[in-house]
Amino acid sequence: MVDGAVYPSLQDRVVLVTGGASGIGASIVEHFCRQRARVGFVDCDIEAADALIARLSDAGLAVPAFRACDLTDIDELRTAIDAIRHDLGRITVLINNAAHDERHTIDSVTPEYWDDRMAVNLRHQFFAAQAVWHGMAEAGGGAIVNLGSVSWMIGQGGMPGYSAAKSAVVGLTRSLARDLGVHNIRVNSVLPGWIMTKRQIDKWLTPEGEAELMKNQCLKRKLEPADVARVVVFFASDEAAACTNQNYIVDGGWV
Ligand SMILES: NC(=O)c1ccc[n+]([C@@H]2O[C@H](COP(=O)([O-])OP(=O)(O)OC[C@H]3O[C@@H](n4cnc5c(N)ncnc54)[C@H](O)[C@@H]3O)[C@@H](O)[C@H]2O)c1
């Protein structure tokens, strides 16, 4: 059933993925389902979530639990996490994946829009961790993987709010790793390069952009959501039992 490595430690583990309906998140959900984990995900896109669930069901996989929520509203996020915990049991793996890479010029940004960028790209990662860590500690440990980005490392312009939030994911990861390590909770982040999700292809991929990417990456192929999902699954598994406080780049050798 699994196309790739099998991690026995993930079987029956309760996994929560934010932003799991599409893009990299959907691939992460699928990879955990293929590991026979008990998977729940939250997203605001109900149509995409339903399509993913139908696809996984057609593939003969256990159907993940889904709760619709706008995770910029922390009360909504907490309610959705509680509901998934109620459905599946104690959450011991959290994948903080949701984000929104909308472009914006410096002059267009209002204080409200800035706060909104932090809310959709950073704030929920902390509050999701806050909502699950006690259960992880009671279970004897857990794993949190935060999705960052190389955007701020490669000097990409055009979205300062997104890039600032994504650089802060590194600091959040290292801060949580320090505080939660005493409970055997590992916290790492995975920083994707340019990954060819449908959204990226539809919105940003041009022949010129692709040529530039091929010039910059060591590896001369376009990266797929599964390239990131496989690394996320590894960091969630007991194979990475000694790995915490780290930020791992998956960009084909761009940075
Ligand atoms: N695709 C890339 O090239 C790339 C590059 C660097 C980093 N990343 C990071 O990887 C992660 C996944 O990226 P992606 O490209 O798959 O993103 P995406 O935009 O394709 O998908 C994000 C998911 O989050 C959901 N979401 C967005 N806002 C939400 C909200 N307010 N409430 C609930 N759900 C919400 C969306 O509906 C979607 O399903 C993100 O953290 C992103 O920053 C992606």
mmCIF file of C-alpha atoms and ligand atoms in Angstrom:
data_model
loop_
_atom_site.group_PDB
_atom_site.id
_atom_site.type_symbol
_atom_site.label_atom_id
_atom_site.label_comp_id
_atom_site.label_asym_id
_atom_site.label_seq_id
_atom_site.Cartn_x
_atom_site.Cartn_y
_atom_site.Cartn_z
ATOM 1 C CA MET A 1 0.000 0.000 0.000
ATOM 2 C CA VAL A 2 2.884 2.390 0.794
ATOM 3 C CA ASP A 3 4.903 3.758 -2.103
ATOM 4 C CA GLY A 4 8.144 4.198 -0.160
ATOM 5 C CA ALA A 5 9.287 3.618 3.411
ATOM 6 C CA VAL A 6 6.995 2.046 6.001
ATOM 7 C CA TYR A 7 7.278 3.319 9.572
ATOM 8 C CA PRO A 8 5.675 0.790 11.953
ATOM 9 C CA SER A 9 5.723 3.391 14.752
ATOM 10 C CA LEU A 10 3.126 5.465 12.875
ATOM 11 C CA GLN A 11 0.514 2.734 12.667
ATOM 12 C CA ASP A 12 -2.548 3.733 14.739
ATOM 13 C CA ARG A 13 -0.893 6.963 15.832
ATOM 14 C CA VAL A 14 -3.312 9.905 15.903
ATOM 15 C CA VAL A 15 -2.112 12.600 13.504
ATOM 16 C CA LEU A 16 -3.546 16.086 13.013
ATOM 17 C CA VAL A 17 -2.714 17.977 9.798
ATOM 18 C CA THR A 18 -3.719 21.621 9.353
ATOM 19 C CA GLY A 19 -4.512 22.805 5.830
ATOM 20 C CA GLY A 20 -4.770 19.164 4.786
ATOM 21 C CA ALA A 21 -7.334 19.511 1.988
ATOM 22 C CA SER A 22 -5.047 20.444 -0.891
ATOM 23 C CA GLY A 23 -1.450 20.943 -1.981
ATOM 24 C CA ILE A 24 1.348 19.617 0.206
ATOM 25 C CA GLY A 25 -1.104 19.114 3.092
ATOM 26 C CA ALA A 26 -3.219 16.688 1.055
ATOM 27 C CA SER A 27 -0.108 14.691 0.213
ATOM 28 C CA ILE A 28 0.854 14.645 3.899
ATOM 29 C CA VAL A 29 -2.633 13.390 4.817
ATOM 30 C CA GLU A 30 -2.391 10.660 2.177
ATOM 31 C CA HIS A 31 1.101 9.585 3.289
ATOM 32 C CA PHE A 32 -0.012 9.231 6.920
ATOM 33 C CA CYS A 33 -3.121 7.308 5.803
ATOM 34 C CA ARG A 34 -0.826 4.943 3.864
ATOM 35 C CA GLN A 35 1.177 4.440 7.088
ATOM 36 C CA ARG A 36 -2.129 3.320 8.673
ATOM 37 C CA ALA A 37 -2.089 6.201 11.115
ATOM 38 C CA ARG A 38 -5.374 7.586 12.421
ATOM 39 C CA VAL A 39 -5.505 10.874 10.549
ATOM 40 C CA GLY A 40 -7.541 14.018 11.115
ATOM 41 C CA PHE A 41 -7.254 17.284 9.211
ATOM 42 C CA VAL A 42 -8.686 20.779 9.326
ATOM 43 C CA ASP A 43 -9.141 23.173 6.420
ATOM 44 C CA CYS A 44 -11.463 25.977 5.292
ATOM 45 C CA ASP A 45 -11.901 24.456 1.812
ATOM 46 C CA ILE A 46 -14.714 21.938 2.242
ATOM 47 C CA GLU A 47 -14.936 21.088 -1.472
ATOM 48 C CA ALA A 48 -11.236 20.169 -1.652
ATOM 49 C CA ALA A 49 -11.519 18.206 1.606
ATOM 50 C CA ASP A 50 -14.459 16.185 0.270
ATOM 51 C CA ALA A 51 -12.566 15.470 -2.969
ATOM 52 C CA LEU A 52 -9.508 14.269 -1.017
ATOM 53 C CA ILE A 53 -11.609 12.035 1.223
ATOM 54 C CA ALA A 54 -13.327 10.516 -1.842
ATOM 55 C CA ARG A 55 -9.946 9.912 -3.496
ATOM 56 C CA LEU A 56 -8.500 8.200 -0.423
ATOM 57 C CA SER A 57 -11.618 6.107 0.000
ATOM 58 C CA ASP A 58 -11.472 5.034 -3.662
ATOM 59 C CA ALA A 59 -7.851 3.994 -3.054
ATOM 60 C CA GLY A 60 -9.060 1.684 -0.267
ATOM 61 C CA LEU A 61 -7.523 3.718 2.557
ATOM 62 C CA ALA A 62 -9.116 4.448 5.935
ATOM 63 C CA VAL A 63 -10.981 7.727 5.567
ATOM 64 C CA PRO A 64 -9.458 10.590 7.590
ATOM 65 C CA ALA A 65 -11.541 12.690 9.962
ATOM 66 C CA PHE A 66 -12.187 16.228 8.728
ATOM 67 C CA ARG A 67 -13.377 19.379 10.446
ATOM 68 C CA ALA A 68 -13.951 22.598 8.537
ATOM 69 C CA CYS A 69 -12.472 25.632 10.196
ATOM 70 C CA ASP A 70 -10.895 28.987 9.496
ATOM 71 C CA LEU A 71 -7.763 28.674 11.582
ATOM 72 C CA THR A 72 -7.209 32.417 11.684
ATOM 73 C CA ASP A 73 -10.014 32.241 14.266
ATOM 74 C CA ILE A 74 -8.350 30.535 17.246
ATOM 75 C CA ASP A 75 -11.674 29.601 18.882
ATOM 76 C CA GLU A 76 -12.697 27.820 15.671
ATOM 77 C CA LEU A 77 -9.330 26.067 15.522
ATOM 78 C CA ARG A 78 -9.607 24.910 19.138
ATOM 79 C CA THR A 79 -13.142 23.611 18.572
ATOM 80 C CA ALA A 80 -12.036 21.692 15.455
ATOM 81 C CA ILE A 81 -9.048 20.159 17.275
ATOM 82 C CA ASP A 82 -11.304 19.113 20.173
ATOM 83 C CA ALA A 83 -13.704 17.469 17.716
ATOM 84 C CA ILE A 84 -10.903 15.518 16.016
ATOM 85 C CA ARG A 85 -9.551 14.449 19.402
ATOM 86 C CA HIS A 86 -13.049 13.285 20.319
ATOM 87 C CA ASP A 87 -13.289 11.274 17.055
ATOM 88 C CA LEU A 88 -9.794 9.747 16.994
ATOM 89 C CA GLY A 89 -8.307 9.935 20.489
ATOM 90 C CA ARG A 90 -5.251 11.645 21.891
ATOM 91 C CA ILE A 91 -3.283 13.494 19.205
ATOM 92 C CA THR A 92 0.438 12.634 19.338
ATOM 93 C CA VAL A 93 1.525 13.974 15.944
ATOM 94 C CA LEU A 94 0.791 17.545 14.837
ATOM 95 C CA ILE A 95 1.664 18.813 11.360
ATOM 96 C CA ASN A 96 1.293 22.593 11.196
ATOM 97 C CA ASN A 97 0.978 22.961 7.433
ATOM 98 C CA ALA A 98 -1.695 25.574 6.588
ATOM 99 C CA ALA A 99 -0.558 28.879 5.089
ATOM 100 C CA HIS A 100 -1.443 31.404 2.397
ATOM 101 C CA ASP A 101 1.271 32.846 0.149
ATOM 102 C CA GLU A 102 -0.735 35.737 -1.309
ATOM 103 C CA ARG A 103 1.560 38.338 -2.922
ATOM 104 C CA HIS A 104 1.490 41.951 -1.690
ATOM 105 C CA THR A 105 3.378 45.164 -2.318
ATOM 106 C CA ILE A 106 4.912 47.110 0.543
ATOM 107 C CA ASP A 107 2.565 50.062 -0.007
ATOM 108 C CA SER A 108 -0.600 47.963 -0.096
ATOM 109 C CA VAL A 109 -0.122 46.523 3.391
ATOM 110 C CA THR A 110 -2.373 47.931 6.136
ATOM 111 C CA PRO A 111 -1.944 47.035 9.826
ATOM 112 C CA GLU A 112 -5.023 44.792 9.479
ATOM 113 C CA TYR A 113 -3.578 42.947 6.461
ATOM 114 C CA TRP A 114 -0.258 42.498 8.266
ATOM 115 C CA ASP A 115 -2.061 40.923 11.240
ATOM 116 C CA ASP A 116 -4.020 38.745 8.839
ATOM 117 C CA ARG A 117 -0.757 37.449 7.267
ATOM 118 C CA MET A 118 0.535 36.547 10.735
ATOM 119 C CA ALA A 119 -2.773 34.875 11.575
ATOM 120 C CA VAL A 120 -2.825 32.653 8.492
ATOM 121 C CA ASN A 121 0.910 31.912 8.313
ATOM 122 C CA LEU A 122 2.177 31.773 11.900
ATOM 123 C CA ARG A 123 -0.196 32.287 14.833
ATOM 124 C CA HIS A 124 -2.203 29.069 14.392
ATOM 125 C CA GLN A 125 1.000 26.988 14.566
ATOM 126 C CA PHE A 126 1.533 28.098 18.153
ATOM 127 C CA PHE A 127 -2.094 27.659 19.213
ATOM 128 C CA ALA A 128 -2.387 24.213 17.635
ATOM 129 C CA ALA A 129 0.725 23.160 19.560
ATOM 130 C CA GLN A 130 -0.740 24.659 22.725
ATOM 131 C CA ALA A 131 -3.924 22.619 22.177
ATOM 132 C CA VAL A 132 -2.178 19.246 21.808
ATOM 133 C CA TRP A 133 0.991 19.218 23.880
ATOM 134 C CA HIS A 134 -0.603 18.232 27.202
ATOM 135 C CA GLY A 135 -2.029 15.100 25.572
ATOM 136 C CA MET A 136 1.352 14.309 24.027
ATOM 137 C CA ALA A 137 3.027 14.693 27.417
ATOM 138 C CA GLU A 138 0.466 12.349 29.020
ATOM 139 C CA ALA A 139 1.151 9.833 26.238
ATOM 140 C CA GLY A 140 4.883 9.926 27.000
ATOM 141 C CA GLY A 141 5.834 12.013 23.973
ATOM 142 C CA GLY A 142 4.886 13.301 20.573
ATOM 143 C CA ALA A 143 6.093 14.996 17.417
ATOM 144 C CA ILE A 144 5.307 18.396 15.938
ATOM 145 C CA VAL A 145 6.405 19.385 12.424
ATOM 146 C CA ASN A 146 5.974 23.017 11.384
ATOM 147 C CA LEU A 147 6.028 23.897 7.685
ATOM 148 C CA GLY A 148 8.275 26.847 6.979
ATOM 149 C CA SER A 149 9.623 28.098 3.655
ATOM 150 C CA VAL A 150 12.918 28.977 1.989
ATOM 151 C CA SER A 151 11.353 32.208 0.630
ATOM 152 C CA TRP A 152 13.103 34.381 3.208
ATOM 153 C CA MET A 153 16.410 32.522 2.785
ATOM 154 C CA ILE A 154 16.613 32.964 -0.984
ATOM 155 C CA GLY A 155 15.751 36.649 -0.746
ATOM 156 C CA GLN A 156 12.383 36.375 -2.476
ATOM 157 C CA GLY A 157 10.453 39.651 -2.534
ATOM 158 C CA GLY A 158 6.797 40.395 -3.182
ATOM 159 C CA MET A 159 5.289 39.033 0.029
ATOM 160 C CA PRO A 160 6.993 40.523 3.110
ATOM 161 C CA GLY A 161 4.186 39.470 5.463
ATOM 162 C CA TYR A 162 4.382 35.833 4.364
ATOM 163 C CA SER A 163 8.181 35.746 4.407
ATOM 164 C CA ALA A 164 8.382 37.375 7.848
ATOM 165 C CA ALA A 165 5.877 34.865 9.243
ATOM 166 C CA LYS A 166 7.718 31.946 7.651
ATOM 167 C CA SER A 167 11.076 33.050 9.039
ATOM 168 C CA ALA A 168 9.427 33.188 12.477
ATOM 169 C CA VAL A 169 8.437 29.521 12.109
ATOM 170 C CA VAL A 170 12.110 28.697 12.665
ATOM 171 C CA GLY A 171 12.184 30.640 15.944
ATOM 172 C CA LEU A 172 8.861 29.179 17.053
ATOM 173 C CA THR A 173 10.137 25.672 16.318
ATOM 174 C CA ARG A 174 13.298 26.128 18.344
ATOM 175 C CA SER A 175 11.454 27.753 21.235
ATOM 176 C CA LEU A 176 8.830 24.997 21.444
ATOM 177 C CA ALA A 177 11.505 22.306 21.076
ATOM 178 C CA ARG A 178 13.289 23.701 24.126
ATOM 179 C CA ASP A 179 10.149 23.937 26.271
ATOM 180 C CA LEU A 180 8.631 20.597 25.250
ATOM 181 C CA GLY A 181 11.732 18.414 25.006
ATOM 182 C CA VAL A 182 11.467 17.644 28.710
ATOM 183 C CA HIS A 183 8.177 15.879 27.877
ATOM 184 C CA ASN A 184 9.776 13.903 25.021
ATOM 185 C CA ILE A 185 7.925 16.040 22.492
ATOM 186 C CA ARG A 186 10.058 16.671 19.425
ATOM 187 C CA VAL A 187 9.556 19.846 17.402
ATOM 188 C CA ASN A 188 11.103 20.275 13.960
ATOM 189 C CA SER A 189 10.307 22.290 10.896
ATOM 190 C CA VAL A 190 10.485 21.385 7.235
ATOM 191 C CA LEU A 191 11.227 24.223 4.819
ATOM 192 C CA PRO A 192 10.073 23.540 1.263
ATOM 193 C CA GLY A 193 11.569 25.144 -1.805
ATOM 194 C CA TRP A 194 9.303 25.620 -4.809
ATOM 195 C CA ILE A 195 6.888 22.705 -4.819
ATOM 196 C CA MET A 196 4.596 22.114 -7.772
ATOM 197 C CA THR A 197 1.158 22.120 -6.183
ATOM 198 C CA LYS A 198 -1.826 22.889 -8.393
ATOM 199 C CA ARG A 199 -1.983 26.377 -6.905
ATOM 200 C CA GLN A 200 1.671 27.080 -7.673
ATOM 201 C CA ILE A 201 1.331 25.786 -11.233
ATOM 202 C CA ASP A 202 -1.891 27.712 -11.885
ATOM 203 C CA LYS A 203 -0.749 30.980 -10.328
ATOM 204 C CA TRP A 204 2.988 31.359 -10.615
ATOM 205 C CA LEU A 205 4.724 28.832 -12.871
ATOM 206 C CA THR A 206 5.957 30.390 -16.127
ATOM 207 C CA PRO A 207 8.533 29.081 -18.625
ATOM 208 C CA GLU A 208 10.939 31.775 -17.400
ATOM 209 C CA GLY A 209 10.323 30.849 -13.746
ATOM 210 C CA GLU A 210 10.892 27.188 -14.490
ATOM 211 C CA ALA A 211 14.161 27.933 -16.332
ATOM 212 C CA GLU A 212 15.340 30.015 -13.359
ATOM 213 C CA LEU A 213 14.392 27.212 -10.963
ATOM 214 C CA MET A 214 16.324 24.644 -12.970
ATOM 215 C CA LYS A 215 19.320 26.955 -12.925
ATOM 216 C CA ASN A 216 19.138 27.469 -9.143
ATOM 217 C CA GLN A 217 18.380 23.961 -7.917
ATOM 218 C CA CYS A 218 21.178 21.366 -7.758
ATOM 219 C CA LEU A 219 18.597 18.773 -8.773
ATOM 220 C CA LYS A 220 17.249 19.393 -12.254
ATOM 221 C CA ARG A 221 13.640 18.393 -11.778
ATOM 222 C CA LYS A 222 10.517 20.042 -10.426
ATOM 223 C CA LEU A 223 9.692 18.988 -6.858
ATOM 224 C CA GLU A 224 6.307 17.471 -6.016
ATOM 225 C CA PRO A 225 4.210 17.610 -2.831
ATOM 226 C CA ALA A 226 5.202 14.000 -2.081
ATOM 227 C CA ASP A 227 8.871 15.057 -1.900
ATOM 228 C CA VAL A 228 7.961 17.147 1.151
ATOM 229 C CA ALA A 229 5.379 14.752 2.601
ATOM 230 C CA ARG A 230 7.902 11.902 2.793
ATOM 231 C CA VAL A 231 10.282 14.026 4.872
ATOM 232 C CA VAL A 232 7.473 15.217 7.144
ATOM 233 C CA VAL A 233 6.394 11.624 7.770
ATOM 234 C CA PHE A 234 9.982 10.670 8.626
ATOM 235 C CA PHE A 235 10.299 13.446 11.228
ATOM 236 C CA ALA A 236 6.981 12.356 12.752
ATOM 237 C CA SER A 237 8.116 8.739 13.039
ATOM 238 C CA ASP A 238 10.189 7.116 15.771
ATOM 239 C CA GLU A 239 13.014 6.759 13.230
ATOM 240 C CA ALA A 240 13.656 10.433 14.010
ATOM 241 C CA ALA A 241 13.470 9.839 17.781
ATOM 242 C CA ALA A 242 16.646 11.832 18.457
ATOM 243 C CA CYS A 243 15.832 14.700 16.083
ATOM 244 C CA THR A 244 14.386 17.869 17.539
ATOM 245 C CA ASN A 245 15.038 21.627 17.390
ATOM 246 C CA GLN A 246 15.972 21.332 13.694
ATOM 247 C CA ASN A 247 14.919 22.966 10.459
ATOM 248 C CA TYR A 248 15.272 20.732 7.427
ATOM 249 C CA ILE A 249 15.244 22.188 3.914
ATOM 250 C CA VAL A 250 13.580 20.277 1.071
ATOM 251 C CA ASP A 251 14.359 22.394 -1.998
ATOM 252 C CA GLY A 252 16.393 20.266 -4.382
ATOM 253 C CA GLY A 253 19.510 22.132 -3.281
ATOM 254 C CA TRP A 254 18.466 25.731 -3.953
ATOM 255 C CA VAL A 255 19.505 27.483 -0.727
HETATM 256 N N1 LIG B 1 4.166 25.005 -2.529
HETATM 257 C C1 LIG B 1 5.329 25.628 -2.330
HETATM 258 O O1 LIG B 1 6.081 25.908 -3.268
HETATM 259 C C2 LIG B 1 5.779 25.994 -0.920
HETATM 260 C C3 LIG B 1 7.010 26.633 -0.794
HETATM 261 C C4 LIG B 1 7.468 26.975 0.471
HETATM 262 C C5 LIG B 1 6.691 26.670 1.585
HETATM 263 N N2 LIG B 1 5.492 26.060 1.434
HETATM 264 C C6 LIG B 1 4.728 25.796 2.665
HETATM 265 O O2 LIG B 1 4.193 24.491 2.653
HETATM 266 C C7 LIG B 1 2.904 24.494 3.273
HETATM 267 C C8 LIG B 1 1.877 23.974 2.293
HETATM 268 O O3 LIG B 1 1.931 24.805 1.140
HETATM 269 P P1 LIG B 1 0.997 24.566 -0.132
HETATM 270 O O4 LIG B 1 1.745 25.124 -1.284
HETATM 271 O O5 LIG B 1 0.479 23.182 -0.157
HETATM 272 O O6 LIG B 1 -0.199 25.581 0.203
HETATM 273 P P2 LIG B 1 -1.645 25.672 -0.466
HETATM 274 O O7 LIG B 1 -2.003 27.111 -0.503
HETATM 275 O O8 LIG B 1 -1.669 24.915 -1.761
HETATM 276 O O9 LIG B 1 -2.549 24.888 0.585
HETATM 277 C C9 LIG B 1 -2.731 25.385 1.874
HETATM 278 C C10 LIG B 1 -3.934 24.722 2.509
HETATM 279 O O10 LIG B 1 -4.243 25.473 3.683
HETATM 280 C C11 LIG B 1 -5.622 25.803 3.673
HETATM 281 N N3 LIG B 1 -5.850 27.077 4.338
HETATM 282 C C12 LIG B 1 -5.397 28.295 3.934
HETATM 283 N N4 LIG B 1 -5.880 29.250 4.749
HETATM 284 C C13 LIG B 1 -6.651 28.625 5.679
HETATM 285 C C14 LIG B 1 -7.433 29.083 6.772
HETATM 286 N N5 LIG B 1 -7.542 30.376 7.077
HETATM 287 N N6 LIG B 1 -8.095 28.173 7.519
HETATM 288 C C15 LIG B 1 -8.021 26.848 7.211
HETATM 289 N N7 LIG B 1 -7.299 26.360 6.181
HETATM 290 C C16 LIG B 1 -6.624 27.238 5.426
HETATM 291 C C17 LIG B 1 -5.998 25.888 2.187
HETATM 292 O O11 LIG B 1 -7.393 25.739 1.980
HETATM 293 C C18 LIG B 1 -5.173 24.767 1.592
HETATM 294 O O12 LIG B 1 -5.858 23.531 1.626
HETATM 295 C C19 LIG B 1 2.655 25.929 3.704
HETATM 296 O O13 LIG B 1 3.019 26.086 5.046
HETATM 297 C C20 LIG B 1 3.556 26.739 2.795
HETATM 298 O O14 LIG B 1 3.925 27.971 3.370
HETATM 299 C C21 LIG B 1 5.019 25.730 0.206
#
